[in-house]
Amino acid sequence: MDYFLIATVLIVLSALFGYINTRFLKLPNSIGLMLITILFTLAVFVLSYFDDTLLLKEREFITSIDFKTVLLDVMLSFLLFAGALHTNFQQLKIQRKPVLIFATLGTLISTFLAGVLVFYALKVVGLEVDFIYCLLFGALISPTDPIAVLGIMKKVGAPKKLETKIVGESLFNDGVGVVIFLTIYQIASGGSDISVSHIAELFLVEVVGGILFGLIIGWVTYRLLKSIDDYDTEVIITLAAVMGGTVVAQHFHLSAPLAMVTAGLLVGTDTVRKNSMSEATELYVDKFWELLDILLNTILFVLIGMEILVLTLDTSYILAGFVVVPLLLIARYISLLIPIRLYAKKLDFVPKTNLIMTWGGLRGGISIALALSLTQDMERDLFLVITYIVVVFSILVQGLTVGKLIKKFTKQASN
């Protein structure tokens, strides 16, 4: 299936499902699109009992798309740059220490706790899985998905200091999570000679190197924008920065997502905007990246909804998925305790921040993409089903209710 046809089908479905959501359901875009796509796919399953033509076509279509490559190597950089471009940098600067600990120590603790809890939970449902593979699952499911989080946080009206913590953590913890995942993946693949120095080197190259490279991209972009006043060319410069930066980062094994987050934050700061962009340029840059963000998000959540077709729908796997959901929430709640306790007196935290961040820590496409990269020896089919259930629960249930939770506790605090 050629790339133009794939892109056409995805955009047509995205437009159709987006219209249905906007016209009738009126749900947040990511939630509505994924719900409609899942319902559409389930309807195709039901129809297949009478005529399986459409099911076979849809299955052929989704298997022709390398979801992992499309998301991690192509879409993610654009989505993260767009998200970071509109993130409140001043608030993030104030909250930088807890955000850093959430994204590093919190992700490490969550990975270990999730691995332990899932290991014993699978035994309860009669599935014997090696601990190292459960730990690998803990690594892929622990990072919150910045794409899902950004989409929901825009709609719920959270206090800025709380929104910054949740969005800031999600923007940065995927880079840390991928490093942890890659390290455990190498050990699980038989590379038991992985040393502390190797892990440190991997972390420095991927994470620190990615952030430093992002600063360079952001600075070069700023200098180019400042030297001219032509909004058409300036929009293209920001696009070139993301595309060119991603290619270079991938070539040198730097974290492209972290590079794009850093570049987006730098280009999006008020100081850089005032010094390098006219009002017209700022308007066009913002509108261009908002549109691109909406388009890619729409396509992504349609893809997530269609990924149900590649699952091995074994009853024990599905049961395991529902058992794991509350355990992951417990692991996340505990992993957030240390950073919140450390900074509770130094920073003004919204009441029940731990509970809100636990429920607001959504999982999304990144976890599914990492699960798809597992081998069959690593229990790929099992963990893909569990991951899918966790992601669907996270976006449909947590995503729909986190706004009410935030309003409840912020209202209590104001009374």
Coordinates of C-alpha atoms in Angstrom, one line a residue:
M1 CA 0.0 0.0 0.0
D2 CA 1.6 3.3 -1.1
Y3 CA 2.2 6.2 1.4
F4 CA -0.2 8.6 -0.3
L5 CA -3.1 6.2 -0.1
I6 CA -2.3 5.5 3.6
A7 CA -2.1 9.2 4.4
T8 CA -5.4 9.8 2.4
V9 CA -7.3 7.1 4.3
L10 CA -6.1 8.4 7.7
I11 CA -6.9 12.0 7.0
V12 CA -10.4 11.1 5.5
L13 CA -11.2 9.0 8.6
S14 CA -9.8 11.7 10.9
A15 CA -12.0 14.3 9.2
L16 CA -15.1 12.1 9.3
F17 CA -14.6 11.0 13.0
G18 CA -13.6 14.6 14.0
Y19 CA -16.8 15.9 12.4
I20 CA -18.9 13.3 14.3
N21 CA -17.2 14.2 17.6
T22 CA -17.5 18.0 17.1
R23 CA -21.1 17.8 15.8
F24 CA -22.6 15.2 18.2
L25 CA -20.4 14.0 21.0
K26 CA -18.6 17.2 21.8
L27 CA -15.8 15.4 23.7
P28 CA -12.1 16.5 23.9
N29 CA -10.6 15.8 20.5
S30 CA -8.3 13.0 21.5
I31 CA -10.9 11.2 23.6
G32 CA -13.7 11.5 21.0
L33 CA -11.6 10.4 18.1
M34 CA -10.3 7.3 19.9
L35 CA -13.7 6.3 21.1
I36 CA -15.3 6.7 17.7
T37 CA -12.5 4.7 16.0
I38 CA -12.8 1.9 18.6
L39 CA -16.6 1.7 18.1
F40 CA -16.1 1.8 14.3
T41 CA -13.6 -1.1 14.5
L42 CA -15.8 -3.1 16.8
A43 CA -18.7 -2.6 14.4
V44 CA -16.4 -3.9 11.6
F45 CA -15.8 -7.0 13.8
V46 CA -19.5 -7.6 14.2
L47 CA -20.1 -7.1 10.4
S48 CA -17.4 -9.7 9.7
Y49 CA -19.7 -12.4 11.0
F50 CA -21.8 -11.7 7.9
D51 CA -19.2 -10.4 5.5
D52 CA -15.5 -10.1 6.4
T53 CA -14.4 -8.0 3.4
L54 CA -14.2 -4.7 5.3
L55 CA -12.4 -6.4 8.3
L56 CA -9.8 -7.9 6.0
K57 CA -9.3 -4.6 4.3
E58 CA -9.0 -2.7 7.5
R59 CA -6.6 -5.3 9.0
E60 CA -4.5 -5.1 5.8
F61 CA -4.4 -1.3 6.1
I62 CA -3.3 -1.2 9.8
T63 CA -0.7 -3.9 9.4
S64 CA 0.8 -1.9 6.5
I65 CA 1.6 0.9 8.9
D66 CA 4.7 0.7 11.1
F67 CA 3.1 2.4 14.1
K68 CA 6.4 2.5 16.1
T69 CA 8.3 4.2 13.3
V70 CA 5.5 6.6 12.4
L71 CA 5.1 7.8 16.0
L72 CA 8.5 7.7 17.5
D73 CA 10.6 8.6 14.4
V74 CA 8.3 11.0 12.6
M75 CA 5.2 12.4 14.4
L76 CA 6.6 12.7 18.0
S77 CA 9.1 15.5 17.2
F78 CA 6.5 17.7 15.6
L79 CA 4.0 17.1 18.4
L80 CA 6.5 17.8 21.2
F81 CA 7.8 21.0 19.5
A82 CA 4.2 22.3 19.1
G83 CA 3.4 21.4 22.7
A84 CA 6.6 23.0 24.1
L85 CA 6.1 26.1 21.9
H86 CA 2.9 26.9 23.8
T87 CA 4.0 25.9 27.3
N88 CA 4.4 28.6 30.0
F89 CA 8.2 28.7 30.2
Q90 CA 8.2 31.0 33.3
Q91 CA 6.0 28.6 35.3
L92 CA 8.1 25.7 34.1
K93 CA 11.3 27.5 35.3
I94 CA 9.7 28.0 38.8
Q95 CA 8.6 24.3 38.9
R96 CA 11.8 22.9 37.3
K97 CA 13.1 21.0 40.3
P98 CA 10.0 18.9 41.1
V99 CA 9.4 18.5 37.3
L100 CA 13.0 17.1 37.0
I101 CA 12.6 14.7 39.9
F102 CA 9.1 13.6 38.6
A103 CA 10.7 12.9 35.2
T104 CA 13.8 11.0 36.5
L105 CA 13.5 9.5 40.0
G106 CA 9.7 9.2 39.7
T107 CA 10.0 7.3 36.4
L108 CA 12.7 4.9 37.9
I109 CA 10.6 4.2 41.0
S110 CA 7.4 3.7 38.9
T111 CA 9.3 1.3 36.5
F112 CA 10.4 -0.9 39.4
L113 CA 7.1 -0.8 41.3
A114 CA 5.1 -1.5 38.2
G115 CA 7.4 -4.4 37.2
V116 CA 7.1 -6.0 40.7
L117 CA 3.3 -5.6 40.9
V118 CA 2.7 -6.9 37.4
F119 CA 5.0 -9.9 38.0
Y120 CA 2.9 -11.1 40.9
A121 CA -0.5 -10.0 39.4
L122 CA 0.2 -12.2 36.3
K123 CA 0.9 -15.2 38.6
V124 CA -2.5 -14.7 40.2
V125 CA -4.3 -14.9 36.8
G126 CA -2.2 -18.0 35.9
L127 CA 0.4 -16.4 33.6
E128 CA 4.1 -17.2 34.3
V129 CA 6.3 -14.4 32.9
D130 CA 10.0 -13.7 33.7
F131 CA 10.6 -10.8 36.0
I132 CA 12.9 -9.0 33.6
Y133 CA 10.0 -8.9 31.0
C134 CA 7.7 -7.5 33.6
L135 CA 10.3 -4.8 34.4
L136 CA 10.5 -4.1 30.7
F137 CA 6.8 -3.5 30.7
G138 CA 7.2 -1.3 33.7
A139 CA 9.6 0.9 31.7
L140 CA 7.4 1.2 28.7
I141 CA 4.2 2.0 30.7
S142 CA 5.7 4.4 33.3
P143 CA 6.3 7.5 31.2
T144 CA 3.1 9.6 30.8
D145 CA 2.4 10.5 27.2
P146 CA 2.9 14.2 26.5
I147 CA 0.6 14.1 23.5
A148 CA -2.3 12.7 25.4
V149 CA -1.6 14.9 28.5
L150 CA -1.3 18.2 26.4
G151 CA -4.5 17.5 24.6
I152 CA -6.5 17.0 27.8
M153 CA -4.9 19.7 29.9
K154 CA -5.9 22.3 27.3
K155 CA -9.5 21.5 28.0
V156 CA -9.8 21.0 31.8
G157 CA -8.9 24.5 33.0
A158 CA -6.3 23.4 35.5
P159 CA -4.5 26.0 37.7
K160 CA -1.3 27.0 35.9
K161 CA 1.1 25.7 38.6
L162 CA -0.6 22.3 38.5
E163 CA -0.8 22.2 34.7
T164 CA 2.9 23.0 34.5
K165 CA 3.9 20.1 36.7
I166 CA 1.8 17.6 34.8
V167 CA 2.7 18.9 31.3
G168 CA 6.4 19.5 32.2
E169 CA 6.8 16.0 33.6
S170 CA 5.1 14.5 30.6
L171 CA 7.3 16.5 28.1
F172 CA 10.5 15.3 29.7
N173 CA 9.9 11.8 31.2
D174 CA 9.5 10.1 27.9
G175 CA 13.2 10.6 27.1
V176 CA 14.1 9.1 30.5
G177 CA 11.6 6.3 30.1
V178 CA 13.0 5.4 26.6
V179 CA 16.6 5.2 28.1
I180 CA 15.4 2.9 30.9
F181 CA 13.4 0.8 28.4
L182 CA 16.4 0.5 26.0
T183 CA 18.7 -0.5 28.9
I184 CA 16.4 -3.2 30.2
Y185 CA 15.7 -4.3 26.7
Q186 CA 19.4 -5.0 26.1
I187 CA 19.6 -7.0 29.4
A188 CA 16.4 -8.9 28.4
S189 CA 17.9 -9.6 25.0
G190 CA 20.9 -11.4 26.6
G191 CA 23.2 -8.4 27.1
S192 CA 23.8 -9.2 30.7
D193 CA 27.2 -7.5 30.5
I194 CA 25.6 -4.1 30.6
S195 CA 27.6 -2.0 33.1
V196 CA 26.8 1.1 35.2
S197 CA 29.2 3.0 33.0
H198 CA 27.3 1.9 29.8
I199 CA 24.0 3.0 31.3
A200 CA 25.5 6.3 32.3
E201 CA 26.9 6.8 28.8
L202 CA 23.5 5.9 27.3
F203 CA 21.8 8.4 29.6
L204 CA 24.4 11.2 28.8
V205 CA 24.3 10.7 25.1
E206 CA 20.5 10.3 24.7
V207 CA 19.2 12.7 27.4
V208 CA 21.8 15.3 28.1
G209 CA 23.0 15.3 24.5
G210 CA 19.5 15.7 23.3
I211 CA 18.8 18.7 25.6
L212 CA 22.1 20.4 24.6
F213 CA 21.4 19.8 20.9
G214 CA 17.9 21.2 21.4
L215 CA 19.4 24.4 22.9
I216 CA 21.6 24.7 19.8
I217 CA 18.7 24.2 17.5
G218 CA 16.6 26.8 19.4
W219 CA 19.4 29.3 19.4
V220 CA 20.1 29.0 15.7
T221 CA 16.4 29.2 15.0
Y222 CA 16.1 32.4 17.1
R223 CA 19.1 34.0 15.3
L224 CA 17.6 33.2 11.9
L225 CA 14.1 34.5 12.9
K226 CA 15.6 37.7 14.3
S227 CA 17.6 38.5 11.2
I228 CA 14.6 38.8 8.9
D229 CA 11.0 39.9 8.9
D230 CA 9.0 37.7 6.6
Y231 CA 6.4 35.5 8.2
D232 CA 6.2 33.0 5.4
T233 CA 9.9 32.3 5.5
E234 CA 10.0 32.3 9.3
V235 CA 7.3 29.6 9.6
I236 CA 9.3 27.5 7.1
I237 CA 12.4 28.0 9.3
T238 CA 10.6 26.6 12.4
L239 CA 9.5 23.6 10.3
A240 CA 13.0 23.1 9.0
A241 CA 14.4 23.3 12.5
V242 CA 12.2 20.4 13.6
M243 CA 12.7 18.2 10.6
G244 CA 16.4 18.8 10.2
G245 CA 17.0 18.7 13.9
T246 CA 15.2 15.3 14.2
V247 CA 17.3 13.8 11.4
V248 CA 20.6 15.0 12.9
A249 CA 19.6 13.8 16.4
Q250 CA 18.6 10.4 15.2
H251 CA 21.9 10.1 13.2
F252 CA 24.0 10.8 16.3
H253 CA 21.8 8.7 18.6
L254 CA 20.6 11.8 20.6
S255 CA 17.1 12.0 22.0
A256 CA 15.1 13.8 19.2
P257 CA 12.0 14.2 21.4
L258 CA 14.0 15.9 24.2
A259 CA 15.8 18.0 21.6
M260 CA 12.5 19.2 20.1
V261 CA 11.0 19.9 23.6
T262 CA 14.0 22.0 24.5
A263 CA 14.0 23.9 21.1
G264 CA 10.3 24.5 21.4
L265 CA 10.6 25.9 24.9
L266 CA 13.4 28.2 23.9
V267 CA 11.7 29.5 20.7
G268 CA 8.4 29.9 22.6
T269 CA 9.7 32.0 25.5
D270 CA 8.3 35.6 25.7
T271 CA 11.8 37.1 25.4
V272 CA 12.7 35.3 22.2
R273 CA 9.3 36.0 20.7
K274 CA 9.5 39.7 21.4
N275 CA 13.1 40.0 20.1
S276 CA 12.7 37.8 17.0
M277 CA 9.1 37.9 15.7
S278 CA 6.8 40.6 14.6
E279 CA 3.1 40.4 15.6
A280 CA 2.2 38.9 12.2
T281 CA 5.0 36.3 12.4
E282 CA 4.0 35.3 15.9
L283 CA 0.4 34.9 14.8
Y284 CA 1.3 32.8 11.7
V285 CA 3.9 30.6 13.6
D286 CA 1.4 29.9 16.4
K287 CA -1.5 29.2 14.0
F288 CA 0.7 26.9 11.8
W289 CA 1.9 24.8 14.7
E290 CA -1.6 24.7 16.3
L291 CA -3.0 23.3 13.0
L292 CA -0.2 20.8 12.6
D293 CA -0.6 19.8 16.2
I294 CA -4.4 19.2 15.8
L295 CA -3.9 17.3 12.5
L296 CA -1.2 14.9 13.8
N297 CA -3.1 14.4 17.1
T298 CA -6.2 13.5 15.1
I299 CA -4.4 11.0 13.0
L300 CA -2.6 9.5 16.0
F301 CA -5.7 8.8 18.0
V302 CA -7.4 7.3 15.0
L303 CA -4.4 5.0 14.6
I304 CA -4.5 4.1 18.3
G305 CA -8.2 3.2 18.0
M306 CA -7.4 1.0 15.0
E307 CA -4.5 -0.8 16.7
I308 CA -7.1 -3.1 18.3
L309 CA -6.9 -5.1 15.1
V310 CA -3.3 -6.3 15.8
L311 CA -4.1 -7.5 19.3
T312 CA -4.2 -11.2 20.3
L313 CA -7.6 -11.2 22.1
D314 CA -6.9 -14.0 24.6
T315 CA -9.3 -14.1 27.6
S316 CA -6.4 -14.4 30.1
Y317 CA -4.6 -11.5 28.5
I318 CA -7.7 -9.3 28.7
L319 CA -8.2 -10.3 32.3
A320 CA -4.6 -9.4 33.1
G321 CA -5.0 -6.0 31.5
F322 CA -8.0 -5.1 33.8
V323 CA -6.1 -6.4 36.8
V324 CA -3.0 -4.3 36.0
V325 CA -4.9 -1.0 35.5
P326 CA -5.3 -0.2 39.3
L327 CA -1.9 -1.6 40.1
L328 CA -0.2 0.9 37.8
L329 CA -2.2 3.8 39.4
I330 CA -0.9 2.6 42.8
A331 CA 2.7 2.5 41.4
R332 CA 2.4 6.0 40.0
Y333 CA 0.9 7.4 43.2
I334 CA 3.8 6.0 45.3
S335 CA 6.4 7.2 42.7
L336 CA 5.2 10.8 43.1
L337 CA 5.3 10.9 46.9
I338 CA 9.1 11.7 47.2
P339 CA 9.2 14.7 44.9
I340 CA 6.0 16.2 46.4
R341 CA 7.2 15.7 50.0
L342 CA 10.5 17.3 49.1
Y343 CA 9.0 20.5 47.7
A344 CA 5.7 20.7 49.6
K345 CA 7.0 23.6 51.8
K346 CA 9.1 25.3 49.1
L347 CA 6.5 25.5 46.4
D348 CA 2.8 26.2 46.5
F349 CA 1.1 22.9 45.6
V350 CA -2.5 22.5 44.7
P351 CA -4.4 20.4 47.4
K352 CA -4.3 16.6 46.5
T353 CA -1.6 17.2 43.9
N354 CA -0.5 13.6 44.2
L355 CA -3.9 12.2 43.6
I356 CA -4.6 14.6 40.6
M357 CA -1.2 13.9 39.0
T358 CA -1.8 10.2 39.4
W359 CA -5.1 10.3 37.7
G360 CA -3.9 13.0 35.2
G361 CA -0.8 11.0 34.2
L362 CA -2.3 9.6 30.9
R363 CA -0.7 6.9 28.9
G364 CA -0.9 7.0 25.1
G365 CA 0.7 6.2 21.8
I366 CA 4.3 6.1 23.1
S367 CA 3.6 3.1 25.3
I368 CA 1.9 1.3 22.5
A369 CA 4.8 2.0 20.1
L370 CA 7.3 0.6 22.7
A371 CA 5.1 -2.4 23.3
L372 CA 5.1 -3.1 19.5
S373 CA 8.9 -3.1 19.6
L374 CA 9.0 -6.1 21.9
T375 CA 10.0 -9.5 20.5
Q376 CA 7.8 -12.6 20.8
D377 CA 10.2 -14.0 23.4
M378 CA 9.5 -10.9 25.6
E379 CA 5.7 -11.8 25.7
R380 CA 4.9 -9.2 23.1
D381 CA 1.3 -10.3 22.5
L382 CA 0.5 -10.3 26.3
F383 CA 2.0 -7.0 27.0
L384 CA 0.6 -5.4 23.9
V385 CA -3.0 -6.3 25.0
I386 CA -2.3 -5.1 28.6
T387 CA -0.8 -1.8 27.3
Y388 CA -3.7 -1.2 25.0
I389 CA -6.2 -1.7 27.8
V390 CA -4.2 0.6 30.1
V391 CA -4.0 3.3 27.3
V392 CA -7.8 3.1 26.5
F393 CA -8.7 3.2 30.2
S394 CA -6.3 6.1 30.7
I395 CA -7.6 8.2 27.9
L396 CA -11.3 7.4 28.0
V397 CA -11.9 7.1 31.8
Q398 CA -9.1 9.2 33.3
G399 CA -9.1 11.7 30.5
L400 CA -12.9 12.3 30.8
T401 CA -12.9 12.6 34.6
V402 CA -9.6 14.4 35.5
G403 CA -11.2 17.8 34.8
K404 CA -13.9 17.1 37.4
L405 CA -11.3 15.9 39.9
I406 CA -9.3 19.1 39.4
K407 CA -12.3 21.4 39.7
K408 CA -13.4 19.5 42.9
F409 CA -10.2 19.9 44.8
T410 CA -9.4 23.5 43.6
K411 CA -12.9 24.5 44.6
Q412 CA -12.5 23.0 48.0
A413 CA -9.2 24.9 48.4
S414 CA -10.8 28.2 47.5
N415 CA -13.7 27.7 50.1

